[in-house]
Tab-separated table of C-alpha atoms in Angstrom:
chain	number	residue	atom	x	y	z
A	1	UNK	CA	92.234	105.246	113.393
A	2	UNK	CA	95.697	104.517	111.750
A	3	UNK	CA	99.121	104.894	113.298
A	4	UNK	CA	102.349	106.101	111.796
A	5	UNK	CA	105.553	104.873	113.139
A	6	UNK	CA	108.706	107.275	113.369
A	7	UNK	CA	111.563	104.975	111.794
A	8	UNK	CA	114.496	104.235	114.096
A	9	UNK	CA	118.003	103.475	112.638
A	10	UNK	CA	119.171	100.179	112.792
A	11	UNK	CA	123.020	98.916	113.482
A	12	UNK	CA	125.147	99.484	111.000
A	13	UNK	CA	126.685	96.630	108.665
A	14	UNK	CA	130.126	95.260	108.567
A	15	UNK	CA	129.853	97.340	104.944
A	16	UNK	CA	129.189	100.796	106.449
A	17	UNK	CA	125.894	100.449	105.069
A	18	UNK	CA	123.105	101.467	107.276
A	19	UNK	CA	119.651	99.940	106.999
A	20	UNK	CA	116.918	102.588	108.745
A	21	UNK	CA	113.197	100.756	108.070
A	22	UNK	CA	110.181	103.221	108.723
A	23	UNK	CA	106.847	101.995	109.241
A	24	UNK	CA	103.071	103.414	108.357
A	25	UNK	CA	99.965	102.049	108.525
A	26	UNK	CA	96.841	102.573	106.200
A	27	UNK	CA	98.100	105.816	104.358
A	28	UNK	CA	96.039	106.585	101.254
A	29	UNK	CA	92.890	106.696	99.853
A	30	UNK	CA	90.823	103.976	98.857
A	31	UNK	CA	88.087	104.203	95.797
A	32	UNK	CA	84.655	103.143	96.585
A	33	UNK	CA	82.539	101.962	94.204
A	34	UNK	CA	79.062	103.242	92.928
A	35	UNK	CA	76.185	102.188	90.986
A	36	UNK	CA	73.376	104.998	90.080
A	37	UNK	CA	75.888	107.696	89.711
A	38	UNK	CA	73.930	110.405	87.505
A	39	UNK	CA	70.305	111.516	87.456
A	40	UNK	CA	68.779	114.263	84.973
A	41	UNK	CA	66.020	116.046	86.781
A	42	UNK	CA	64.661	118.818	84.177
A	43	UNK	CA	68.015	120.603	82.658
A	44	UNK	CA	70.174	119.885	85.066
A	45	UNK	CA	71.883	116.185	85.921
A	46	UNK	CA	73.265	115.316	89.316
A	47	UNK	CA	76.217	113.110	89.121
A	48	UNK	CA	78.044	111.591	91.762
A	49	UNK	CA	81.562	111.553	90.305
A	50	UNK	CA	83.569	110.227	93.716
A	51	UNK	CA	83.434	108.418	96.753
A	52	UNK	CA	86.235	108.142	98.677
A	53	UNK	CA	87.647	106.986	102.092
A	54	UNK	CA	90.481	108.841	103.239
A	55	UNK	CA	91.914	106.039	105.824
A	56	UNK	CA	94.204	108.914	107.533
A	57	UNK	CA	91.883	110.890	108.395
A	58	UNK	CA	89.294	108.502	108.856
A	59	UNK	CA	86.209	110.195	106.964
A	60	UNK	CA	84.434	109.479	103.182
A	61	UNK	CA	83.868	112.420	100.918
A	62	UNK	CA	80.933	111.905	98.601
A	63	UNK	CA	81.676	114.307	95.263
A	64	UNK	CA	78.384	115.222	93.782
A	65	UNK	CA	78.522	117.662	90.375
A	66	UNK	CA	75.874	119.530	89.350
A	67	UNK	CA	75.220	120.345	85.565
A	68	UNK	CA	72.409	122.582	84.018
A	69	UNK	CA	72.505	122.763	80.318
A	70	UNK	CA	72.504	126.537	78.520
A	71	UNK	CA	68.922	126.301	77.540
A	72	UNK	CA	67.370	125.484	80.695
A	73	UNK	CA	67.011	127.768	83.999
A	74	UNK	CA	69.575	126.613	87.143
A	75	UNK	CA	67.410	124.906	90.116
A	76	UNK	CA	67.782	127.155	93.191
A	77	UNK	CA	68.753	124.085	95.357
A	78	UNK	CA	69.239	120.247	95.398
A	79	UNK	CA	68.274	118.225	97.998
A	80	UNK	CA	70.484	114.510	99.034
A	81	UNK	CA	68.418	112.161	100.595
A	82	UNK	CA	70.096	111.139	103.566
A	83	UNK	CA	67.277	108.970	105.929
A	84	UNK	CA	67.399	108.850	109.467
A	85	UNK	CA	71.249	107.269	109.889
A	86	UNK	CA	73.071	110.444	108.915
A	87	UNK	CA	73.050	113.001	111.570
A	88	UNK	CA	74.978	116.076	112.191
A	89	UNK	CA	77.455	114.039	114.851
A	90	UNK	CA	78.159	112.261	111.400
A	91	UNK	CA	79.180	115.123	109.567
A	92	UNK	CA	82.828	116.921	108.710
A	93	UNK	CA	82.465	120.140	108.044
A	94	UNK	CA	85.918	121.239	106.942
A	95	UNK	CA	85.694	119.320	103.409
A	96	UNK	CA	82.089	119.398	103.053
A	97	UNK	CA	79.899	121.911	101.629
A	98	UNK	CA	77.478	124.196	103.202
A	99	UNK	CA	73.993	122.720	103.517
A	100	UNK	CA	70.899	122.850	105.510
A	101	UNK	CA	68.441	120.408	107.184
A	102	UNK	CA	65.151	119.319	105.457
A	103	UNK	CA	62.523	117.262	106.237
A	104	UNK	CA	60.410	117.601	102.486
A	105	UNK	CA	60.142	115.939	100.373
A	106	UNK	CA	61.926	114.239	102.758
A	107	UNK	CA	64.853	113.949	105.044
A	108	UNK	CA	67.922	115.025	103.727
A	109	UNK	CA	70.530	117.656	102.956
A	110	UNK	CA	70.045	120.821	100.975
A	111	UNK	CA	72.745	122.804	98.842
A	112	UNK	CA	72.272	125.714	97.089
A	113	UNK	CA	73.224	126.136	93.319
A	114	UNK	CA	74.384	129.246	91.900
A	115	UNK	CA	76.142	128.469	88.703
A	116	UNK	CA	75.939	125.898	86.246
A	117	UNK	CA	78.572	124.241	86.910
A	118	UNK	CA	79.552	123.489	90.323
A	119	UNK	CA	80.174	120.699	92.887
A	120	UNK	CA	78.495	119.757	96.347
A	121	UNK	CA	80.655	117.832	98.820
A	122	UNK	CA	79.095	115.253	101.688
A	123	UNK	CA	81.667	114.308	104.321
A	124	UNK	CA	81.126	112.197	106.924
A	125	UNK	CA	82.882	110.321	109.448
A	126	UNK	CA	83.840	106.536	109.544
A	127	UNK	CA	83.941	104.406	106.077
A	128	UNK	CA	80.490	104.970	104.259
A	129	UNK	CA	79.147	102.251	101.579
A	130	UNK	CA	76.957	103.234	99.022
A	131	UNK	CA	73.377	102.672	98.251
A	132	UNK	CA	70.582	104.032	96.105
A	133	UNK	CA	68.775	106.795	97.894
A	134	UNK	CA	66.722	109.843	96.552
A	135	UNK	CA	67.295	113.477	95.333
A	136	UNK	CA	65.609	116.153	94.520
A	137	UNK	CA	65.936	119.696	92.658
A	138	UNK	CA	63.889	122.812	92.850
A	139	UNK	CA	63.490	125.716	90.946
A	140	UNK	CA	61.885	128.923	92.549
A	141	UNK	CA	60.781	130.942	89.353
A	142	UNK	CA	57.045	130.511	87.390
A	143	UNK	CA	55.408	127.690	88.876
A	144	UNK	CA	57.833	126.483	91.369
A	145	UNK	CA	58.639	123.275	89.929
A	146	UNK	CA	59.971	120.410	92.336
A	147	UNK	CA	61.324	117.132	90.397
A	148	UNK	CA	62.469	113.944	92.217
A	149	UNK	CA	64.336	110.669	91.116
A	150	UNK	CA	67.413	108.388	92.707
A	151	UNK	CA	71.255	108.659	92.369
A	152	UNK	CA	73.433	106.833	94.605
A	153	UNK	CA	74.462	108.645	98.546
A	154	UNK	CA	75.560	107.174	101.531
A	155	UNK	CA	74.235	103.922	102.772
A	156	UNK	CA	72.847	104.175	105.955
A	157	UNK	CA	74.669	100.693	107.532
A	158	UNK	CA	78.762	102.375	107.933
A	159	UNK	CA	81.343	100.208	107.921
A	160	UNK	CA	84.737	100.715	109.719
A	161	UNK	CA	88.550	99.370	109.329
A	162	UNK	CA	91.369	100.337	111.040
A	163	UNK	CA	95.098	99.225	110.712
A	164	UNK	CA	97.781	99.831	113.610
A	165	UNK	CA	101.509	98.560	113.950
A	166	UNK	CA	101.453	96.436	117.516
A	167	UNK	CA	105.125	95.636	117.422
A	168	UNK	CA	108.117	95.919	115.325
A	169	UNK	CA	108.145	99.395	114.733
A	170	UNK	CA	111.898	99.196	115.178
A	171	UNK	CA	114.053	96.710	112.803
A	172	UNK	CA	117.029	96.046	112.645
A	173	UNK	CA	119.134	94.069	110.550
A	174	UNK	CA	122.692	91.676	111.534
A	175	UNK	CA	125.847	93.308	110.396
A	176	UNK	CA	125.941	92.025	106.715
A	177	UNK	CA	129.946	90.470	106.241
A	178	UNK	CA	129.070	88.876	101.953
A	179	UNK	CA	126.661	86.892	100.140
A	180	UNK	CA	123.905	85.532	102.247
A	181	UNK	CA	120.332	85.847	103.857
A	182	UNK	CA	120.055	88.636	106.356
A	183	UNK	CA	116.560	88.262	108.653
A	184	UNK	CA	115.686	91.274	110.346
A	185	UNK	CA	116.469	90.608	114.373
A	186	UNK	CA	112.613	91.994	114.539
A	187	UNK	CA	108.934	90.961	113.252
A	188	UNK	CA	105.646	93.569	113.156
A	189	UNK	CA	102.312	92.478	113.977
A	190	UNK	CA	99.661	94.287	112.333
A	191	UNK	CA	96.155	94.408	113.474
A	192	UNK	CA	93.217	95.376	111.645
A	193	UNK	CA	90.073	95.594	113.163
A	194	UNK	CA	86.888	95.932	110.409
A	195	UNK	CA	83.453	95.748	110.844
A	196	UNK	CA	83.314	93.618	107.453
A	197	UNK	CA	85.157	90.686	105.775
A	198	UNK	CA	87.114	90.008	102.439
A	199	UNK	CA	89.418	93.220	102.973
A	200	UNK	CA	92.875	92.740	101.814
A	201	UNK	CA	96.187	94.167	103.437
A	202	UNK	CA	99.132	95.356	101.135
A	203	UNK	CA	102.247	97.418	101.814
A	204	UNK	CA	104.522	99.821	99.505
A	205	UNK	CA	107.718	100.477	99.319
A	206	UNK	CA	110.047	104.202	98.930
A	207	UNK	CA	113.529	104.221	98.899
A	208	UNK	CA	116.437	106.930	99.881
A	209	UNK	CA	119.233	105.709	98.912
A	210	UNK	CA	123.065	106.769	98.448
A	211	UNK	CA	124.295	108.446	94.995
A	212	UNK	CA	125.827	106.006	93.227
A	213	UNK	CA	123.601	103.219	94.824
A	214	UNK	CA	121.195	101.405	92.065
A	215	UNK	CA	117.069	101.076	93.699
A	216	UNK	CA	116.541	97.863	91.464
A	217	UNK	CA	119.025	96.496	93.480
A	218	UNK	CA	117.831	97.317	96.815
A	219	UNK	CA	114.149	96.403	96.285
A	220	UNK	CA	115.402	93.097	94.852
A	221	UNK	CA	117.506	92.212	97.818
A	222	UNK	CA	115.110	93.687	100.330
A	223	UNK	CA	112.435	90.706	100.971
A	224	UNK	CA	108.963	91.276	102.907
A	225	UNK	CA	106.812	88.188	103.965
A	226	UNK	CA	103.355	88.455	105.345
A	227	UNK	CA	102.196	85.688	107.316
A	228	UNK	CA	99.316	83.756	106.568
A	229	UNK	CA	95.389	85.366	107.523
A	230	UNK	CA	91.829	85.136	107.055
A	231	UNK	CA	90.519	88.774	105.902
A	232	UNK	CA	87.398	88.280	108.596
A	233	UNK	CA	85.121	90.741	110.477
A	234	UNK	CA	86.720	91.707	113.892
A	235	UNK	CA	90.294	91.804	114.972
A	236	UNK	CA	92.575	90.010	113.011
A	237	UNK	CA	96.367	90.048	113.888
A	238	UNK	CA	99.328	89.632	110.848
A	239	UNK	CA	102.929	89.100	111.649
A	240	UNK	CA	105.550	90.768	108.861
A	241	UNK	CA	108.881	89.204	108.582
A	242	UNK	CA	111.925	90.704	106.863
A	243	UNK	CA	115.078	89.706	105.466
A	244	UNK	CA	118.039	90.603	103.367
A	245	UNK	CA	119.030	88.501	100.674
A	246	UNK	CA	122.441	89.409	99.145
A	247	UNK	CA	124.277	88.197	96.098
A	248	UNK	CA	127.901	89.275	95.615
A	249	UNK	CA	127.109	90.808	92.504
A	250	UNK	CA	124.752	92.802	94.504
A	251	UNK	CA	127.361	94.686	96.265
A	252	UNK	CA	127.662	96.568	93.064
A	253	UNK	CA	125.239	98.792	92.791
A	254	UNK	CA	125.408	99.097	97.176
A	255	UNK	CA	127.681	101.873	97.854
A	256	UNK	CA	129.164	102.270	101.233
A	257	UNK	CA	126.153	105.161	102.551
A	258	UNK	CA	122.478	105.126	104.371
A	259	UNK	CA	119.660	103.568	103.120
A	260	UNK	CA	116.236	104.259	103.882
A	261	UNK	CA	113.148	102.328	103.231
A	262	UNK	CA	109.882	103.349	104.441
A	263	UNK	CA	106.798	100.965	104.624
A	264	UNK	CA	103.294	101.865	104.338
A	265	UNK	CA	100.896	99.288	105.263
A	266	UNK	CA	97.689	100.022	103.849
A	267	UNK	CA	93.826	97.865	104.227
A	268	UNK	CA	91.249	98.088	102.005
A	269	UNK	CA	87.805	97.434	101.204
A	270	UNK	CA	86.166	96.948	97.601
């Protein structure tokens, strides 16, 4: 879903300082909110402690923990309802738990407990919202006691986002002869293409610089400009300009040496 750009060196300055700019797109993980994140069925409460959408690797990992106190006997399983959207095409099964397919009292996925203390794991593919659906324990011993109630799970409507570089994954910079503004001889284009509006693109910034070299000085001097967008559903194409912007007194803390600055472009939802 995302691309990562190798970074390609640029020409070097009239200084015998070399500018090398890298490029990433949507590296990270974003936090998802949640609303009903804890039920207590009997002893033992259900919490959902995370939901998160790991933009790499395109998948969201719902953390579930599962708590029974030391007076109270541990359910034998725990049961996520799911509904009808989640299937097992949906599913990733290297970060997830082991579970099973049930269909009482009702559709959903079932995880054994064996301790205490321990936590379940639903991954799934795509970017998964939130929304209240039910869950269920079970113990096994005396009367077989089955207790229901809500906690929040995956919301059966997925949204998706994606972020890739288009163009300028290779900038350079004009050999840099005293005080002045630098543009880069190369713009990027971003696209993101979402399924949903009101998501909002940002960028950070790592530095390897030269020993002796001072990184207040670089980030100052090193300017990034998005253009103008609307954060709508669709595809939706931003141009990034660069520039350097150099001060005499700058050249101070800009030994003669290579620096590297790496950009990660990341999109998010709330």
């Amino acid at each position: 879903m995302a691309k990562r750009v190798a970074p390609r060196h640029s020409a070097g300055s009239y200084w015998s300082r070399l500018w090398i700019i890298g490029l990433g797109a949507a590296l990270g993980v974003m936090a998802l909110a949640y609303g009903v994140g804890a039920v207590t069925l009997g002893g033992t409460t259900i919490t959902l402690t995370s939901a998160t959408y790991n933009v790499k690797s395109n998948y969201t990992r719902f953390t579930y923990q599962v708590t029974t106190n030391s007076h109270s006997p541990i359910p034998a399983y725990w049961v996520l309802g799911v509904g009808d959207c989640v299937t097992d095409e949906d599913v990733v099964p290297f970060c997830g738990s082991s579970f099973t397919w049930v269909t009482s009292p009702f559709r959903g996925m079932k995880f054994a407990v064996s301790s205490r203390n321990q936590k379940s794991y639903v991954c799934l593919s795509g970017q998964w919202t939130e929304a209240e659906t039910q869950v269920a324990a079970a113990w096994t011993g005396g009367s077989g006691t089955l207790l229901t109630g809500s906690i929040d799970g995956p919301a059966c409507a997925a949204a998706s986002i994606s972020l890739d570089v288009l163009q300028g994954d290779s900038v350079s910079f004009p050999a840099v002869e005293g005080a002045g503004t630098y543009p880069a001889s190369t713009e990027t284009v971003l696209r993101v293409t979402s399924s949903t509006s009101g998501w909002t693109l940002g960028y950070a910034l790592a530095f390897s610089i030269p020993s002796g070299a001072t990184q207040t000085v670089v980030e100052d001097i090193f300017h990034v400009t998005l253009a103008d967008y609307t954060a709508s559903s669709g595809i939706t194409d931003v141009g990034v300009s660069y520039a350097l912007v150099v001060d005499l007194e700058d050249f101070a803390g800009l030994p003669q040496g290579t620096y590297v600055i790496t950009i990660a472009y990341t999109v998010s939802t709330d």
